[in-house]
Coordinates of C-alpha atoms and ligand atoms in Angstrom, one line a residue:
M1 CA -66.7 -21.7 45.5
I2 CA -66.6 -19.0 42.9
P3 CA -63.3 -16.7 43.2
D4 CA -63.8 -13.3 44.2
E5 CA -62.0 -11.9 41.2
K6 CA -64.9 -13.5 39.0
L7 CA -67.5 -11.6 41.1
H8 CA -65.5 -8.3 40.8
A9 CA -65.1 -9.1 36.9
Q10 CA -68.9 -9.3 36.7
L11 CA -69.7 -5.9 38.4
P12 CA -69.8 -3.9 35.2
H13 CA -72.1 -6.5 33.5
T14 CA -74.8 -6.9 36.0
L15 CA -78.4 -6.5 34.9
R16 CA -80.1 -3.3 36.1
Q17 CA -83.2 -3.4 33.9
L18 CA -84.2 -4.9 30.5
D19 CA -86.3 -2.9 28.1
L20 CA -88.1 -5.4 25.8
P21 CA -91.5 -3.7 25.1
G22 CA -92.2 -6.3 22.5
L23 CA -92.8 -8.9 25.3
G24 CA -95.9 -7.1 26.6
D25 CA -96.9 -4.7 29.4
L26 CA -94.2 -4.0 31.7
Y27 CA -94.5 -4.1 35.6
R28 CA -91.2 -3.1 37.1
G29 CA -91.0 -4.3 40.6
K30 CA -88.1 -3.8 43.0
V31 CA -86.2 -6.8 41.7
R32 CA -88.1 -8.1 38.6
D33 CA -89.1 -6.7 35.2
N34 CA -92.4 -8.5 34.5
Y35 CA -93.8 -8.4 30.9
S36 CA -97.3 -9.7 30.8
R37 CA -99.5 -10.5 27.8
G38 CA -102.6 -12.6 27.8
D39 CA -102.2 -15.3 30.5
R40 CA -98.5 -15.4 30.8
I41 CA -95.8 -13.3 32.3
V42 CA -92.2 -13.2 31.3
M43 CA -90.5 -12.7 34.5
I44 CA -86.9 -11.3 34.2
T45 CA -85.0 -11.3 37.6
T46 CA -82.7 -8.5 37.3
D47 CA -79.6 -8.1 39.6
R48 CA -81.3 -5.3 41.6
V49 CA -81.1 -5.5 45.3
S50 CA -83.6 -3.7 47.5
A51 CA -83.6 -3.2 51.3
F52 CA -86.1 -1.4 53.4
D53 CA -88.1 -1.0 50.1
H54 CA -85.4 1.0 48.5
V55 CA -83.5 -0.3 45.3
L56 CA -79.9 0.2 46.3
G57 CA -77.9 -1.1 43.2
T58 CA -76.9 -4.5 41.6
I59 CA -75.3 -7.6 42.8
P60 CA -73.2 -9.8 40.5
F61 CA -75.2 -13.0 39.4
K62 CA -78.1 -12.3 41.8
G63 CA -80.8 -12.6 39.2
E64 CA -79.6 -16.0 38.1
V65 CA -79.2 -17.2 41.6
L66 CA -82.8 -16.3 42.6
S67 CA -84.2 -17.5 39.5
R68 CA -82.4 -20.8 39.4
L69 CA -83.1 -21.4 43.0
T70 CA -86.9 -20.8 42.6
A71 CA -86.9 -23.2 39.8
F72 CA -85.1 -25.8 41.9
W73 CA -87.4 -25.4 44.7
F74 CA -90.6 -25.4 42.6
E75 CA -89.5 -28.9 41.4
K76 CA -88.9 -30.0 45.0
V77 CA -92.3 -29.1 46.2
K78 CA -94.5 -29.8 43.2
D79 CA -96.3 -32.5 44.9
I80 CA -97.5 -30.1 47.6
A81 CA -99.1 -27.4 45.4
P82 CA -99.1 -26.2 41.7
T83 CA -96.7 -23.3 40.9
H84 CA -96.9 -20.8 38.3
L85 CA -93.8 -22.0 36.3
V86 CA -94.2 -22.8 32.7
D87 CA -90.8 -22.5 31.1
V88 CA -87.2 -21.4 32.0
P89 CA -85.8 -19.8 28.7
D90 CA -82.9 -18.4 30.4
P91 CA -81.2 -18.9 33.9
S92 CA -82.5 -15.4 35.0
V93 CA -86.0 -15.8 33.2
M94 CA -89.1 -17.6 34.1
V95 CA -92.2 -17.8 32.0
V96 CA -95.2 -18.0 34.3
K97 CA -98.8 -18.4 34.3
K98 CA -100.7 -15.1 35.3
A99 CA -102.5 -15.5 38.5
K100 CA -104.7 -13.2 40.5
A101 CA -102.4 -12.5 43.5
L102 CA -103.8 -12.7 47.0
P103 CA -103.5 -9.3 48.5
V104 CA -101.5 -10.6 51.5
E105 CA -98.1 -12.2 51.7
I106 CA -97.8 -15.2 53.9
V107 CA -94.7 -14.9 56.1
I108 CA -93.9 -18.0 57.9
R109 CA -91.2 -18.3 60.7
G110 CA -89.5 -21.0 62.5
Y111 CA -87.6 -18.8 64.9
I112 CA -88.0 -15.4 66.6
T113 CA -85.5 -13.0 65.1
G114 CA -85.2 -9.7 63.1
S115 CA -88.1 -7.2 63.1
L116 CA -90.5 -9.8 65.0
W117 CA -87.8 -10.1 67.8
R118 CA -87.5 -6.2 68.0
D119 CA -91.3 -5.9 68.2
Y120 CA -91.6 -8.7 70.7
Q121 CA -89.1 -7.1 72.9
A122 CA -90.8 -3.8 72.6
G123 CA -94.2 -5.3 73.5
K124 CA -95.4 -4.4 69.9
A125 CA -95.9 -7.9 68.3
G126 CA -99.6 -7.5 68.7
A127 CA -100.4 -6.7 65.2
Y128 CA -100.5 -10.4 64.2
G129 CA -103.2 -11.3 66.6
I130 CA -101.1 -14.1 68.1
S131 CA -100.5 -14.5 71.9
W132 CA -97.0 -14.9 71.9
P133 CA -95.3 -17.1 74.7
A134 CA -93.5 -15.2 77.3
G135 CA -89.7 -15.4 77.9
L136 CA -88.6 -16.1 74.4
R137 CA -85.0 -15.4 73.5
K138 CA -83.6 -13.8 70.4
D139 CA -83.1 -16.5 67.7
Q140 CA -85.1 -19.1 69.6
A141 CA -87.0 -21.8 67.7
F142 CA -90.7 -21.7 68.0
E143 CA -92.3 -25.2 68.9
K144 CA -94.3 -24.9 65.7
A145 CA -93.8 -22.7 62.7
I146 CA -95.9 -19.4 63.0
I147 CA -97.6 -17.4 60.2
T148 CA -97.4 -13.6 60.4
P149 CA -99.0 -12.2 57.4
S150 CA -98.4 -8.9 55.9
T151 CA -100.4 -6.8 53.5
K152 CA -99.0 -6.6 49.9
A153 CA -98.4 -3.0 49.4
E154 CA -98.6 -1.2 46.1
Y155 CA -95.3 0.1 44.6
G156 CA -93.4 2.5 46.8
K157 CA -95.4 1.7 50.0
H158 CA -94.4 -0.6 52.8
D159 CA -96.0 -3.9 53.6
E160 CA -97.8 -3.9 56.9
P161 CA -98.3 -6.6 59.4
I162 CA -101.9 -7.8 59.5
S163 CA -103.7 -10.6 61.5
E164 CA -105.7 -13.4 60.4
Q165 CA -108.8 -11.9 62.0
E166 CA -108.4 -8.7 59.9
I167 CA -107.8 -10.6 56.6
L168 CA -111.1 -12.4 57.1
A169 CA -112.9 -9.5 58.6
Q170 CA -111.9 -7.3 55.6
E171 CA -112.6 -10.1 53.2
L172 CA -109.2 -9.8 51.7
V173 CA -109.3 -13.6 51.3
T174 CA -112.1 -16.0 51.7
P175 CA -112.0 -18.3 54.8
E176 CA -111.7 -21.3 52.4
I177 CA -108.7 -19.9 50.3
W178 CA -107.1 -18.8 53.5
R179 CA -107.3 -22.1 55.1
E180 CA -105.9 -23.7 52.0
A181 CA -103.0 -21.1 51.6
T182 CA -102.0 -21.4 55.1
A183 CA -101.9 -25.2 55.0
V184 CA -99.9 -25.1 51.8
A185 CA -97.5 -22.6 53.5
H186 CA -97.0 -24.9 56.4
R187 CA -96.3 -27.9 54.2
L188 CA -93.9 -25.9 51.8
F189 CA -92.0 -24.5 54.8
A190 CA -91.6 -27.9 56.5
R191 CA -90.3 -29.3 53.2
G192 CA -87.9 -26.3 53.0
Q193 CA -86.6 -26.7 56.4
E194 CA -86.1 -30.4 56.1
W195 CA -84.2 -30.1 52.8
A196 CA -82.1 -27.1 54.0
R197 CA -81.3 -29.0 57.3
S198 CA -79.9 -31.9 55.1
R199 CA -77.6 -29.4 53.5
G200 CA -76.2 -27.8 56.7
L201 CA -78.5 -24.8 56.7
I202 CA -81.4 -23.5 58.7
L203 CA -84.3 -22.1 56.7
V204 CA -85.3 -19.6 59.4
D205 CA -88.3 -18.0 57.8
T206 CA -89.6 -17.0 54.5
K207 CA -92.5 -15.4 52.6
Y208 CA -94.9 -16.9 50.1
E209 CA -97.1 -15.3 47.5
M210 CA -100.1 -17.2 46.2
G211 CA -102.7 -16.5 43.8
I212 CA -105.6 -18.1 41.8
A213 CA -105.1 -19.2 38.3
E214 CA -107.6 -21.4 36.5
G215 CA -109.7 -21.5 39.7
K216 CA -106.9 -23.1 41.6
L217 CA -104.6 -21.9 44.2
V218 CA -101.0 -21.6 42.9
V219 CA -97.6 -20.7 44.2
I220 CA -96.4 -17.6 42.5
D221 CA -93.4 -15.3 42.5
E222 CA -90.3 -16.8 44.0
I223 CA -89.7 -19.3 46.8
H224 CA -87.1 -20.0 49.5
T225 CA -84.6 -17.7 48.0
P226 CA -82.2 -15.6 50.0
D227 CA -84.2 -12.5 49.1
S228 CA -87.4 -14.0 50.4
S229 CA -86.1 -16.1 53.3
R230 CA -83.5 -16.0 56.1
Y231 CA -81.0 -18.8 56.0
W232 CA -78.5 -19.6 58.9
V233 CA -75.6 -21.9 59.0
A234 CA -76.8 -24.8 61.0
D235 CA -73.4 -25.8 62.4
G236 CA -72.8 -23.9 65.6
Y237 CA -76.4 -22.5 65.9
Q238 CA -76.8 -23.8 69.4
D239 CA -73.5 -22.4 70.5
R240 CA -74.2 -19.1 69.2
F241 CA -77.7 -19.1 70.5
A242 CA -76.4 -20.0 73.9
K243 CA -73.9 -17.1 73.8
G244 CA -76.4 -14.7 72.6
V245 CA -74.2 -13.8 69.5
D246 CA -75.6 -13.3 66.0
Q247 CA -76.0 -16.2 63.8
E248 CA -74.1 -16.8 60.6
M249 CA -76.5 -15.4 57.9
L250 CA -76.3 -16.2 54.2
D251 CA -79.3 -14.0 53.1
K252 CA -80.3 -10.3 52.4
E253 CA -80.0 -9.7 56.1
N254 CA -76.2 -9.2 55.3
I255 CA -76.9 -6.0 53.5
R256 CA -79.4 -4.7 55.9
Q257 CA -76.8 -5.0 58.7
W258 CA -74.2 -3.2 56.5
L259 CA -76.7 -0.4 55.8
I260 CA -77.6 -0.1 59.6
K261 CA -74.0 -0.6 61.1
E262 CA -71.9 1.3 58.6
H263 CA -74.4 4.0 57.6
G264 CA -77.1 4.3 60.1
F265 CA -79.6 3.7 57.4
S266 CA -82.7 1.9 58.1
G267 CA -85.1 3.1 55.4
H268 CA -85.5 6.9 56.0
G269 CA -83.9 9.4 53.7
K270 CA -81.5 8.6 50.8
P271 CA -79.8 5.2 50.9
P272 CA -76.0 5.2 50.7
P273 CA -74.3 4.0 47.4
L274 CA -73.2 0.3 47.6
T275 CA -69.5 -0.1 47.5
D276 CA -68.1 -2.8 45.3
E277 CA -66.9 -4.8 48.4
V278 CA -70.4 -5.0 49.7
R279 CA -71.8 -6.0 46.3
V280 CA -69.2 -8.9 46.1
M281 CA -69.8 -9.9 49.6
L282 CA -73.5 -10.2 49.0
A283 CA -72.9 -12.0 45.8
R284 CA -70.7 -14.5 47.6
K285 CA -73.3 -15.3 50.3
Y286 CA -76.0 -15.7 47.7
I287 CA -74.0 -18.1 45.7
E288 CA -73.0 -20.1 48.8
V289 CA -76.6 -20.6 49.6
F290 CA -77.2 -21.8 45.9
E291 CA -74.3 -24.3 46.1
R292 CA -75.2 -25.6 49.3
L293 CA -78.8 -26.1 48.6
T294 CA -78.5 -27.5 45.1
G295 CA -75.2 -29.4 45.6
R296 CA -74.0 -27.8 42.3
T297 CA -71.1 -25.5 41.6
F298 CA -72.2 -22.1 40.3
A299 CA -70.3 -21.7 37.2
S300 CA -71.8 -18.9 35.2
E301 CA -69.6 -17.0 32.9
V302 CA -68.6 -13.3 33.3
G303 CA -70.4 -11.3 30.7
S304 CA -73.4 -9.2 29.8
V305 CA -76.6 -10.7 31.4
A306 CA -78.7 -8.5 29.1
E307 CA -77.2 -9.9 25.9
R308 CA -77.4 -13.5 27.1
I309 CA -81.1 -13.0 28.0
Q310 CA -82.0 -11.4 24.8
R311 CA -80.2 -14.2 22.9
N312 CA -82.0 -16.9 24.7
L313 CA -85.4 -15.3 24.4
A314 CA -85.0 -14.9 20.8
A315 CA -83.7 -18.4 20.3
K316 CA -86.9 -19.8 22.2
G317 CA -89.2 -17.6 20.2
Y318 CA -90.3 -15.2 23.0
A319 CA -88.8 -12.0 21.6
Ligands
LIG401 N1 -97.8 -15.6 38.5 C1 -98.0 -14.4 38.8 N2 -99.1 -13.7 38.5 C2 -99.2 -12.5 38.8 N3 -98.3 -11.7 39.5 C3 -97.1 -12.3 39.9 C4 -97.0 -13.7 39.5 N4 -95.7 -14.0 40.1 C5 -95.3 -12.9 40.6 N5 -96.0 -11.8 40.6 C6 -95.8 -10.4 40.9 O1 -94.8 -10.0 40.1 C7 -94.0 -9.1 40.8 C8 -92.5 -9.6 40.9 O2 -91.7 -8.5 40.8 P1 -90.9 -8.0 42.1 O3 -89.7 -7.3 41.6 O4 -90.7 -9.1 43.2 O5 -92.0 -7.0 42.6 P2 -92.2 -6.4 44.0 O6 -91.4 -5.1 44.1 O7 -93.7 -6.0 43.9 O8 -91.8 -7.4 45.1 C9 -94.6 -9.1 42.3 O9 -95.3 -7.8 42.4 C10 -95.3 -10.4 42.2 O10 -96.5 -10.3 43.3
LIG402 MG1 -91.0 -9.3 45.2

């Protein structure tokens, strides 16, 4: 496990953004700086963290953790579906095939928790067009994973829940592609849950983005990262569930809870500035997920991420 001193030492060197206009047209998302030219995108995963659709600041080593975990998982699932990955010129950078993204995100859940639990309790879980079983308890496992899609909002807007019926009625996705995408999502999630479990973690839920490239359905963006997924520690799950106490979380939920509990912030108004302590705390959780899932020690050096990326891109002929 990486010492806290190293995480503190990295605080001034985190990557907020990288301006490399020579790489192509920039789409700056909440987390990634995406440079696109022709049929490829150079996706730079920065250290930005967002919650409730606000960019809050940076987390030491976050971009590298997300990018390396995505590459790790793509390798693990490559027999299930093609992915957009072409090259990894730097631990925080993926060169990918440009796809026409489906206008919906495929959220798949193995447990009822978070916003779905709140909606279910309030009797408002109807937006997905699913008839939920009665009497579920917080953090309870579903018998079978459930897909709760959401719209993919434009920059600055919020994603909204949508039902399969609406997706098809509005012709956002054709029935054939929808059938294939949801089947792929179920298989990816089953693979993810199985691997996570073998490493002492529960993959609780996750979000997939898919698109069409060269006429084929491909998995794009990131997969099974602690930004796009919930991870709980498996050990003690039953006990905590029986007692009705919160699960041990190793994902972005930690920063949402900090915002809510310490600052009463849940997306409205101006978000509070992140303290160094919370930035280091989240880094520690993300690195723990990385180390558990990959079985590798996270041993990145303290130093400027921007300079390292520029060096690697130049060495590999991208910039
Ligand atoms: N292969 C791809 N082709 C086209 N778009 C992609 C591909 N992979 C990821 N994207 C898009 O690139 C963006 C990645 O940057 P990110 O910071 O995650 O943005 P966002 O704030 O929209 O989530 C996302 O909008 C994602 O949908
Ligand atoms: Mg994203």
